[in-house]
Coordinates of C-alpha atoms in Angstrom, one line a residue:
X1 CA 66.7 81.6 34.8
X2 CA 63.1 81.2 36.2
X3 CA 60.7 79.1 34.1
X4 CA 57.6 80.9 33.0
X5 CA 54.1 79.5 32.1
X6 CA 52.9 80.0 28.5
X7 CA 51.2 83.6 28.5
X8 CA 48.6 85.1 26.5
X9 CA 49.7 88.5 24.4
X10 CA 48.7 91.4 26.3
X11 CA 48.8 89.5 29.9
X12 CA 51.9 89.9 32.2
X13 CA 53.6 86.8 32.5
X14 CA 53.6 84.9 36.0
X15 CA 56.0 82.2 37.4
X16 CA 55.6 78.3 36.4
X17 CA 54.0 76.8 39.5
X18 CA 56.8 74.9 41.4
X19 CA 57.5 71.1 40.5
X20 CA 55.0 68.8 42.3
X21 CA 52.7 71.2 43.6
X22 CA 49.0 70.4 42.9
X23 CA 46.8 73.2 41.0
X24 CA 44.0 73.7 43.4
X25 CA 40.9 73.4 41.1
X26 CA 38.5 76.2 40.9
X27 CA 35.3 76.1 42.5
X28 CA 33.7 75.4 39.0
X29 CA 35.9 72.4 38.6
X30 CA 35.1 70.8 42.0
X31 CA 32.7 67.7 42.4
X32 CA 29.2 69.0 43.9
X33 CA 28.7 68.8 47.4
X34 CA 25.5 66.9 48.3
X35 CA 23.5 66.4 51.2
X36 CA 22.6 62.4 51.5
X37 CA 20.3 61.4 54.2
X38 CA 20.4 57.4 55.0
X39 CA 17.4 55.8 56.1
X40 CA 18.5 53.2 59.1
X41 CA 17.1 50.4 61.0
X42 CA 16.8 51.7 64.7
X43 CA 19.7 50.1 66.4
X44 CA 22.0 50.0 63.4
X45 CA 23.0 53.7 63.1
X46 CA 26.8 52.7 64.4
X47 CA 27.1 50.5 61.8
X48 CA 25.8 53.0 59.0
X49 CA 28.2 55.7 60.4
X50 CA 31.3 52.8 60.2
X51 CA 30.3 51.9 56.8
X52 CA 29.9 55.2 55.1
X53 CA 33.3 56.3 56.9
X54 CA 35.3 53.1 55.9
X55 CA 33.6 53.1 52.1
X56 CA 33.4 56.7 51.2
X57 CA 36.3 58.0 53.3
X58 CA 37.4 61.6 53.4
X59 CA 34.6 62.4 50.5
X60 CA 32.1 62.3 53.5
X61 CA 31.3 64.1 56.5
X62 CA 29.0 62.8 59.0
X63 CA 26.8 65.5 60.5
X64 CA 25.8 65.5 64.0
X65 CA 22.3 65.8 65.4
X66 CA 21.1 62.5 63.7
X67 CA 18.5 60.5 65.1
X68 CA 17.5 56.9 65.6
X69 CA 16.7 56.0 62.0
X70 CA 18.8 58.4 59.9
X71 CA 22.3 59.1 59.2
X72 CA 23.1 62.5 57.3
X73 CA 26.5 63.4 55.8
X74 CA 27.9 65.8 53.4
X75 CA 29.2 64.0 50.4
X76 CA 31.7 65.2 47.6
X77 CA 32.0 62.2 44.9
X78 CA 30.2 60.0 42.4
X79 CA 26.4 59.4 43.8
X80 CA 26.9 56.0 42.2
X81 CA 29.1 55.1 45.2
X82 CA 26.2 55.4 47.5
X83 CA 24.1 52.6 45.9
X84 CA 26.8 50.1 47.3
X85 CA 26.3 50.7 50.9
X86 CA 24.9 47.7 52.5
X87 CA 23.9 48.7 56.0
X88 CA 21.4 51.3 55.0
X89 CA 17.9 50.8 54.2
X90 CA 17.7 53.6 51.7
X91 CA 19.7 56.7 50.5
X92 CA 18.4 59.8 49.7
X93 CA 19.4 63.5 48.5
X94 CA 18.3 66.1 51.0
X95 CA 17.5 69.8 50.7
X96 CA 15.8 72.5 52.6
X97 CA 13.3 75.1 51.2
X98 CA 12.1 78.0 53.0
X99 CA 8.4 78.6 53.2
X100 CA 5.4 77.9 55.5
X101 CA 3.9 75.5 53.0
X102 CA 5.0 72.7 50.7
X103 CA 3.7 75.3 47.9
X104 CA 6.9 76.7 48.3
X105 CA 8.3 73.8 46.5
X106 CA 6.2 74.9 43.4
X107 CA 8.7 76.5 40.7
X108 CA 12.1 75.5 43.1
X109 CA 14.5 73.9 40.5
X110 CA 16.2 72.2 43.2
X111 CA 13.3 69.7 43.1
X112 CA 13.8 68.6 39.4
X113 CA 17.7 68.8 39.6
X114 CA 17.3 65.9 42.2
X115 CA 15.2 63.9 40.3
X116 CA 17.3 64.0 37.6
X117 CA 20.6 63.2 39.4
X118 CA 18.6 60.1 40.6
X119 CA 18.1 59.2 36.8
X120 CA 21.2 59.6 35.6
X121 CA 22.5 56.8 38.0
X122 CA 20.2 54.1 36.3
X123 CA 19.7 53.0 32.8
X124 CA 16.8 54.4 30.9
X125 CA 13.4 53.2 31.8
X126 CA 14.5 52.2 35.4
X127 CA 11.9 54.9 36.5
X128 CA 8.5 54.7 35.2
X129 CA 6.5 56.6 37.8
X130 CA 7.0 58.8 40.7
X131 CA 5.2 58.7 44.4
X132 CA 5.0 61.8 46.7
X133 CA 4.8 61.5 50.5
X134 CA 3.8 64.8 51.7
X135 CA 1.5 66.2 54.3
X136 CA -1.6 67.8 52.9
X137 CA -1.7 65.4 50.0
X138 CA -5.2 66.6 48.8
X139 CA -4.5 70.0 48.9
X140 CA -4.6 72.3 45.6
X141 CA -0.9 73.0 45.9
X142 CA 0.2 69.3 46.1
X143 CA -2.0 68.4 43.1
X144 CA -0.3 71.2 41.1
X145 CA 3.3 70.1 42.3
X146 CA 2.2 66.4 41.1
X147 CA 1.0 67.7 37.7
X148 CA 4.0 69.6 37.4
X149 CA 6.3 66.8 38.3
X150 CA 4.5 64.6 35.8
X151 CA 4.6 67.2 33.0
X152 CA 8.5 67.7 33.5
X153 CA 9.7 64.2 34.3
X154 CA 7.5 62.5 32.0
X155 CA 6.7 59.9 34.6
X156 CA 3.3 58.7 35.8
X157 CA 1.8 59.7 39.3
X158 CA 1.5 56.3 41.2
X159 CA 0.7 56.4 45.1
X160 CA 1.2 52.8 45.3
X161 CA 4.0 51.1 43.3
X162 CA 6.1 53.6 41.8
X163 CA 10.1 53.7 41.5
X164 CA 11.0 56.9 42.1
X165 CA 10.0 58.3 46.0
X166 CA 10.1 61.9 47.0
X167 CA 9.3 62.8 50.6
X168 CA 8.6 66.2 51.6
X169 CA 8.3 66.8 55.6
X170 CA 8.8 69.7 58.0
X171 CA 12.5 70.9 58.1
X172 CA 14.8 68.6 60.5
X173 CA 15.3 70.2 63.6
X174 CA 12.2 72.4 63.9
X175 CA 13.1 74.8 61.1
X176 CA 10.6 77.0 59.7
X177 CA 10.8 75.3 56.0
X178 CA 10.6 71.9 54.5
X179 CA 12.9 69.1 53.4
X180 CA 13.0 67.4 50.2
X181 CA 14.5 63.7 49.9
X182 CA 14.9 62.2 46.7
X183 CA 15.6 58.5 47.0
X184 CA 18.6 57.5 44.9
X185 CA 17.4 53.8 43.6
X186 CA 14.1 52.7 42.2
X187 CA 13.7 50.2 45.3
X188 CA 15.3 50.5 48.7
X189 CA 18.8 49.8 49.1
X190 CA 18.1 46.9 51.5
X191 CA 15.6 44.8 48.5
X192 CA 19.0 43.4 47.2
X193 CA 19.3 42.8 43.4
X194 CA 20.5 39.2 44.0
X195 CA 17.3 38.1 46.0
X196 CA 16.0 36.2 43.2
X197 CA 14.5 33.5 45.7
X198 CA 12.8 34.3 48.7
X199 CA 11.6 32.3 51.7
X200 CA 8.6 33.9 53.8
X201 CA 10.4 35.6 57.0
X202 CA 13.7 35.6 55.3
X203 CA 16.5 37.5 57.0
X204 CA 16.4 41.5 56.3
X205 CA 19.6 42.3 54.2
X206 CA 20.7 45.4 56.5
X207 CA 20.5 43.3 59.5
X208 CA 22.5 40.5 58.1
X209 CA 25.2 43.1 56.6
X210 CA 25.7 44.2 60.3
X211 CA 26.2 41.0 61.7
X212 CA 28.6 40.4 59.2
X213 CA 30.3 43.7 60.4
X214 CA 30.4 42.4 63.7
X215 CA 32.3 39.1 62.8
X216 CA 35.1 41.5 61.6
X217 CA 35.4 39.6 58.2
X218 CA 39.0 38.4 56.8
X219 CA 40.3 36.9 54.1
X220 CA 41.2 33.8 56.3
X221 CA 37.9 33.3 57.9
X222 CA 36.2 29.9 57.6
X223 CA 32.7 30.6 57.5
X224 CA 29.6 28.3 58.7
X225 CA 26.0 29.4 58.3
X226 CA 23.6 27.4 60.1
X227 CA 20.2 27.0 59.1
X228 CA 20.9 28.9 55.9
X229 CA 17.3 29.4 54.6
X230 CA 17.6 31.7 51.7
X231 CA 21.4 32.2 51.9
X232 CA 21.2 36.0 53.1
X233 CA 23.9 35.9 55.4
X234 CA 26.1 33.7 53.2
X235 CA 25.6 36.3 50.3
X236 CA 25.9 39.6 52.7
X237 CA 29.5 37.8 54.0
X238 CA 31.0 36.9 50.8
X239 CA 29.8 40.2 49.2
X240 CA 31.5 42.3 51.9
X241 CA 35.0 40.2 51.6
X242 CA 36.3 36.8 50.5
X243 CA 36.6 34.1 52.8
X244 CA 39.3 30.9 53.2
X245 CA 36.1 28.9 52.9
X246 CA 32.2 29.1 53.3
X247 CA 29.4 26.5 54.0
X248 CA 26.0 26.9 54.3
X249 CA 23.9 24.1 55.9
X250 CA 19.9 23.5 56.0
X251 CA 17.6 20.4 56.2
X252 CA 15.1 22.2 53.6
X253 CA 16.2 21.0 50.2
X254 CA 13.9 23.9 49.0
X255 CA 15.9 26.4 51.0
X256 CA 19.2 24.9 49.6
X257 CA 18.3 25.4 46.1
X258 CA 17.0 28.8 46.5
X259 CA 20.4 29.6 48.5
X260 CA 22.0 28.3 45.2
X261 CA 19.9 30.6 43.0
X262 CA 20.6 33.8 45.1
X263 CA 24.5 32.9 45.3
X264 CA 24.4 32.5 41.5
X265 CA 22.7 35.9 41.1
X266 CA 25.1 37.7 43.3
X267 CA 28.2 36.1 41.2
X268 CA 29.2 33.8 44.2
X269 CA 28.5 30.4 43.1
X270 CA 32.0 29.0 43.5
X271 CA 32.6 30.7 46.6
X272 CA 30.7 28.4 49.0
X273 CA 29.4 24.7 49.3
X274 CA 26.0 24.0 50.4
X275 CA 25.0 20.7 52.4
X276 CA 21.6 19.0 53.7
X277 CA 22.5 18.9 57.6
X278 CA 20.7 19.4 60.9
X279 CA 22.2 22.3 62.9
X280 CA 22.2 20.2 66.1
X281 CA 23.7 17.2 64.4
X282 CA 26.6 18.3 62.0
X283 CA 28.6 15.7 59.8
X284 CA 31.8 17.6 60.8
X285 CA 34.7 17.5 62.6
X286 CA 35.9 19.6 65.6
X287 CA 37.4 23.2 65.4
X288 CA 36.6 23.4 61.9
X289 CA 35.1 27.4 61.7
X290 CA 36.4 31.0 62.9
X291 CA 33.0 32.6 62.0
X292 CA 29.6 31.1 62.7
X293 CA 26.2 32.7 61.5
X294 CA 22.8 31.8 62.3
X295 CA 19.0 33.4 62.1
X296 CA 17.4 31.2 64.4
X297 CA 13.5 30.7 64.2
X298 CA 11.7 33.4 65.8
X299 CA 9.1 30.7 67.2
X300 CA 5.8 32.4 65.3
X301 CA 6.2 33.0 61.5
X302 CA 8.9 30.2 61.7
X303 CA 9.1 27.4 64.4
X304 CA 7.5 27.5 67.6
X305 CA 8.5 28.3 71.0
X306 CA 8.4 24.8 72.0
X307 CA 10.3 23.8 69.3
X308 CA 13.0 26.3 70.2
X309 CA 13.5 25.2 73.5
X310 CA 15.0 22.0 72.2
X311 CA 16.6 23.6 69.2
X312 CA 18.6 26.5 70.9
X313 CA 20.6 24.6 73.4
X314 CA 21.2 21.6 71.2
X315 CA 22.2 24.1 68.6
X316 CA 24.6 26.1 70.8
X317 CA 26.1 22.6 72.1
X318 CA 26.9 21.4 68.1
X319 CA 28.3 25.0 67.1
X320 CA 30.5 24.9 70.3
X321 CA 31.9 21.6 69.1
X322 CA 32.8 22.7 65.4
X323 CA 33.9 26.2 66.3
X324 CA 37.7 26.7 66.7
X325 CA 39.0 28.5 69.8
X326 CA 38.3 32.3 69.6
X327 CA 35.6 31.5 67.1
X328 CA 32.7 34.4 66.7
X329 CA 29.4 33.3 66.5
X330 CA 26.7 35.6 65.3
X331 CA 23.0 34.3 66.2
X332 CA 20.0 36.6 65.6
X333 CA 17.2 35.8 67.7
X334 CA 13.6 36.9 68.6
X335 CA 12.7 34.6 71.2
X336 CA 15.1 36.7 73.6
X337 CA 14.1 35.2 77.3
X338 CA 14.8 31.7 76.0
X339 CA 18.1 32.3 74.2
X340 CA 19.1 34.1 77.3
X341 CA 18.3 31.1 79.5
X342 CA 20.1 28.9 76.9
X343 CA 23.4 30.8 77.1
X344 CA 23.7 30.1 81.0
X345 CA 24.6 26.3 80.6
X346 CA 26.3 26.9 77.5
X347 CA 28.5 29.5 79.1
X348 CA 31.0 26.8 79.6
X349 CA 31.8 27.3 75.7
X350 CA 30.6 30.6 74.9
X351 CA 31.2 33.8 76.3
X352 CA 29.0 36.6 75.5
X353 CA 30.6 40.3 74.2
X354 CA 27.7 42.0 72.8
X355 CA 24.1 42.2 72.1
X356 CA 22.5 44.9 69.5
X357 CA 18.6 45.1 69.4
X358 CA 17.2 46.1 66.2
X359 CA 13.7 47.5 65.5
X360 CA 11.9 46.4 62.2
X361 CA 8.3 46.0 61.1
X362 CA 7.0 45.6 65.0
X363 CA 9.7 43.2 65.4
X364 CA 12.8 44.0 68.0
X365 CA 15.5 40.9 67.4
X366 CA 18.7 41.0 69.2
X367 CA 22.0 40.2 67.5
X368 CA 24.2 38.3 70.1
X369 CA 28.0 38.1 69.5
X370 CA 29.4 35.0 71.0
X371 CA 33.1 33.9 71.2
X372 CA 34.6 30.4 71.5
X373 CA 36.5 30.3 74.8
X374 CA 40.0 28.7 74.4
X375 CA 40.9 25.9 76.6
X376 CA 37.7 24.2 76.8
X377 CA 36.8 20.9 75.7
X378 CA 34.6 20.5 72.8
X379 CA 30.9 19.1 73.8
X380 CA 30.8 15.4 73.4
X381 CA 28.6 13.3 71.2
X382 CA 28.8 10.5 68.4
X383 CA 31.3 10.3 65.7
X384 CA 31.2 12.9 63.2
X385 CA 30.7 10.5 60.4
X386 CA 27.3 9.5 62.1
X387 CA 25.6 12.7 62.8
X388 CA 24.4 14.1 59.4
X389 CA 24.9 13.8 55.8
X390 CA 28.3 14.9 54.1
X391 CA 28.3 18.4 52.3
X392 CA 27.3 18.2 48.5
X393 CA 27.8 20.8 45.9

């Protein structure tokens, strides 16, 4: 006899679903579909798209028609998962409202739904104030909107230093309405929580995350971070994936202590060693590392152009000495012409594979991916034991 589901009195019986066949959820049971916009540094859009597809998988569908500083996608899944993205600057909920003026948002419940969705992602008290970025900020309609936001959310209106950022702009693509964007985090995603010690001119964490992706991180990597500064590259590399070993070196003892503090805040204290060493005279043997990372002095805020003229070629030579054949070397520099000139003689050891330019706050540094040539002898020099101080910690 054919099995049947349990039926309520008065209703006809229906056959049971075949074993192994999933029940399709009703539209009321399905997770909501959000439209997300990620703010992106100009030059890093491909890295954000790749991370969204890798981390979020089939829950995200990247939309065509993006621009140089934004990635948009439909998303069905927990919003909390978006807070772990490492290459975007920030993530926003995005919705559109029809109307000729921003006053069309008055009384539109989607504004408050987005605010509450963002607040639910964080502990109580994470948001104490809001900031509204909108055309016609001094108009009566915008003042009413601010008053309504303050009354319904209980948050203070603080245009200078607020946690909840709301942006209103003309509809993307030239539509007649308005886009409403609600940032999902009290601070940008690029403002990492592990950064408890900061060095002036420290590397932007989203650029560091993109550099890590270019290295194709794997668990067998032996990683060296030259001139590690505050440890941004080390933290981003180890937060992305485990490594067989990791070493950060710097001549500045205060920088090493800051790196140690940031690693501890990221829960990575035991994942790496730190050493006081000159990047041009490393107390290390040959063929030691598979991945090398360096954020070189730009030559204005840190270092000088004259100093870079001596540092860059010496660093490229010493890095070639300790790199294993086929090793990847990710280098960030703003002294572009100098570095390109230094690559010509260094080409006997390094093959340039890719260059990615990033635009950030008036700067336009380039990330170079270099590959250690196989079959070429390591640069000569003094014995390793005389080239610096041994690793500590």
